Coordinates of C-alpha atoms in Angstrom, one line a residue:
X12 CA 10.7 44.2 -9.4
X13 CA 13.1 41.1 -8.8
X14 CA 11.7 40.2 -5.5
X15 CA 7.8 40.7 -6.9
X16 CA 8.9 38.0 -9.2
X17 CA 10.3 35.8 -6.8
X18 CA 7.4 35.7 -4.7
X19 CA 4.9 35.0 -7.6
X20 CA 6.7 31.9 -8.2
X21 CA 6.8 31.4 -4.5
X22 CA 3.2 31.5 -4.2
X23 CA 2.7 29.4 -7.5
X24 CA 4.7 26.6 -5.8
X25 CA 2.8 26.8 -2.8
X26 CA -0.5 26.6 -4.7
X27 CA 1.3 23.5 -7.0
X28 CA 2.3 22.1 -3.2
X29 CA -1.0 22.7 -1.5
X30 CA -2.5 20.8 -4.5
X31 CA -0.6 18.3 -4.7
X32 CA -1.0 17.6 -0.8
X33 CA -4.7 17.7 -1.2
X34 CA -4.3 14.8 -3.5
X35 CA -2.4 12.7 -1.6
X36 CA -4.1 13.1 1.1
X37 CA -7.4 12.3 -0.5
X38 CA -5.4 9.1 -1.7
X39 CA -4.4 8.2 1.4
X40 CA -8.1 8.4 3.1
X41 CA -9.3 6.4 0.2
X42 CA -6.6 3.5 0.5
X43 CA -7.6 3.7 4.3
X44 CA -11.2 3.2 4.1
X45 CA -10.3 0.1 1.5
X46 CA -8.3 -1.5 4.1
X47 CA -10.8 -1.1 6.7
X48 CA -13.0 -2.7 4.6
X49 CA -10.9 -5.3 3.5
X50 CA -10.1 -5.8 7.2
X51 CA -13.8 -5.9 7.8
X52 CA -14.4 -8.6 5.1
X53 CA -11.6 -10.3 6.8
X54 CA -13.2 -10.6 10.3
X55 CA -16.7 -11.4 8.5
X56 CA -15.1 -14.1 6.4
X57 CA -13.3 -15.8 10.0
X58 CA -16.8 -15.6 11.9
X59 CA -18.6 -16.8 9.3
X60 CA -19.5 -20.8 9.7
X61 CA -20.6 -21.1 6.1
X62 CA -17.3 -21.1 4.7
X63 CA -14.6 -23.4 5.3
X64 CA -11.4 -23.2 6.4
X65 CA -9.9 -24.5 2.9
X66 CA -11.8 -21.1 1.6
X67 CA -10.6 -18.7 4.7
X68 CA -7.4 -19.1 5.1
X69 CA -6.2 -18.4 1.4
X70 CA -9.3 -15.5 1.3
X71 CA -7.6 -14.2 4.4
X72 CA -3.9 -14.1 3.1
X73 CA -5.1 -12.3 -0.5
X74 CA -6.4 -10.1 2.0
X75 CA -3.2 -9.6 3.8
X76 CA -1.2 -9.2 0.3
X77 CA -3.4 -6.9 -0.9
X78 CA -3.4 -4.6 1.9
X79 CA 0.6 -5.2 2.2
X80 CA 0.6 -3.3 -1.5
X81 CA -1.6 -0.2 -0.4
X82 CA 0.5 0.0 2.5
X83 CA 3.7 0.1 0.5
X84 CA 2.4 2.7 -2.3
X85 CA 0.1 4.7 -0.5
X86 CA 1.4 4.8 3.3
X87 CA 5.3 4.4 2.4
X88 CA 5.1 6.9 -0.7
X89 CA 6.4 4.0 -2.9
X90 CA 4.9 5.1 -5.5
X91 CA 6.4 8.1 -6.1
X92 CA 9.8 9.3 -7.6
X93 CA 12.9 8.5 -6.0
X94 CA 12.2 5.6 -4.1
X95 CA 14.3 3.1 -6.7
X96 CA 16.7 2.0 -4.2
X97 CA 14.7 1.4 -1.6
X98 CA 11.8 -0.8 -3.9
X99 CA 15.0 -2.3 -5.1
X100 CA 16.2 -3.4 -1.5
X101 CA 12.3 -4.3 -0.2
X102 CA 11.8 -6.5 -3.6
X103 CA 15.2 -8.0 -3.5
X104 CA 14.5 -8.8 0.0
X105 CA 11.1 -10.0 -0.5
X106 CA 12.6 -12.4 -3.4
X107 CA 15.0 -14.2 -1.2
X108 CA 12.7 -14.3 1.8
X109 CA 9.9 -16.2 -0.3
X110 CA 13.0 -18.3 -1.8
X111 CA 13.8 -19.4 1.9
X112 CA 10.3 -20.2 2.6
X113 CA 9.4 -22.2 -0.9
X114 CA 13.1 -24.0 0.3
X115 CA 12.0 -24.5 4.0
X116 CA 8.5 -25.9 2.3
X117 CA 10.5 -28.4 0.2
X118 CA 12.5 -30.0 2.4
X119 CA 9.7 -30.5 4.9
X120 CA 7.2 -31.9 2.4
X121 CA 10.2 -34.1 0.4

């Protein structure tokens, strides 16, 4: 009777697992067809001649930060539990990369 027990809880899990696979999976094709699309917007924005180049270059780098974030919590699982230390790390070293640059920026322009 023990083991009948274990198993039903066994196959419970599974179904949670297979479930919760599903999801993020359908996530994860979701957040890919965005960034294709964003990619795609990219290319349109760049071969466009209606648009300047005071307009396309920001465009594209909101492009690139945006598509920077799905890869981080969709592609790299940051967005789920038990990845503290290892935001922690990538934001702390994030903060004192953008500190270099805004430093590097200026001295150049001072």
């Amino acid at each position: 009777m023990e083991n009948h027990t274990s198993t039903h809880l066994s196959k419970e899990a599974l179904k949670y697992r297979r479930k919760k696979n599903a999801e993020d999976m359908k996530r994860q094709v979701i957040t890919f067809v965005l960034m294709i699309f964003l990619t795609v917007i990219a290319f349109f924005a760049v071969g466009y001649d209606g648009y300047s180049k005071w307009f396309v270059k920001p465009f594209i780098l909101l492009l690139a930060i945006i598509q920077v974030i799905f890869q981080l919590y969709y592609f790299m699982h940051m967005s789920q539990k038990g990845h503290g230390t290892i935001a922690t790390f990538l934001y702390t070293g994030l903060l004192i990369g953008l500190s270099a640059v805004v430093a590097f920026v200026l001295i150049v322009w001072i």
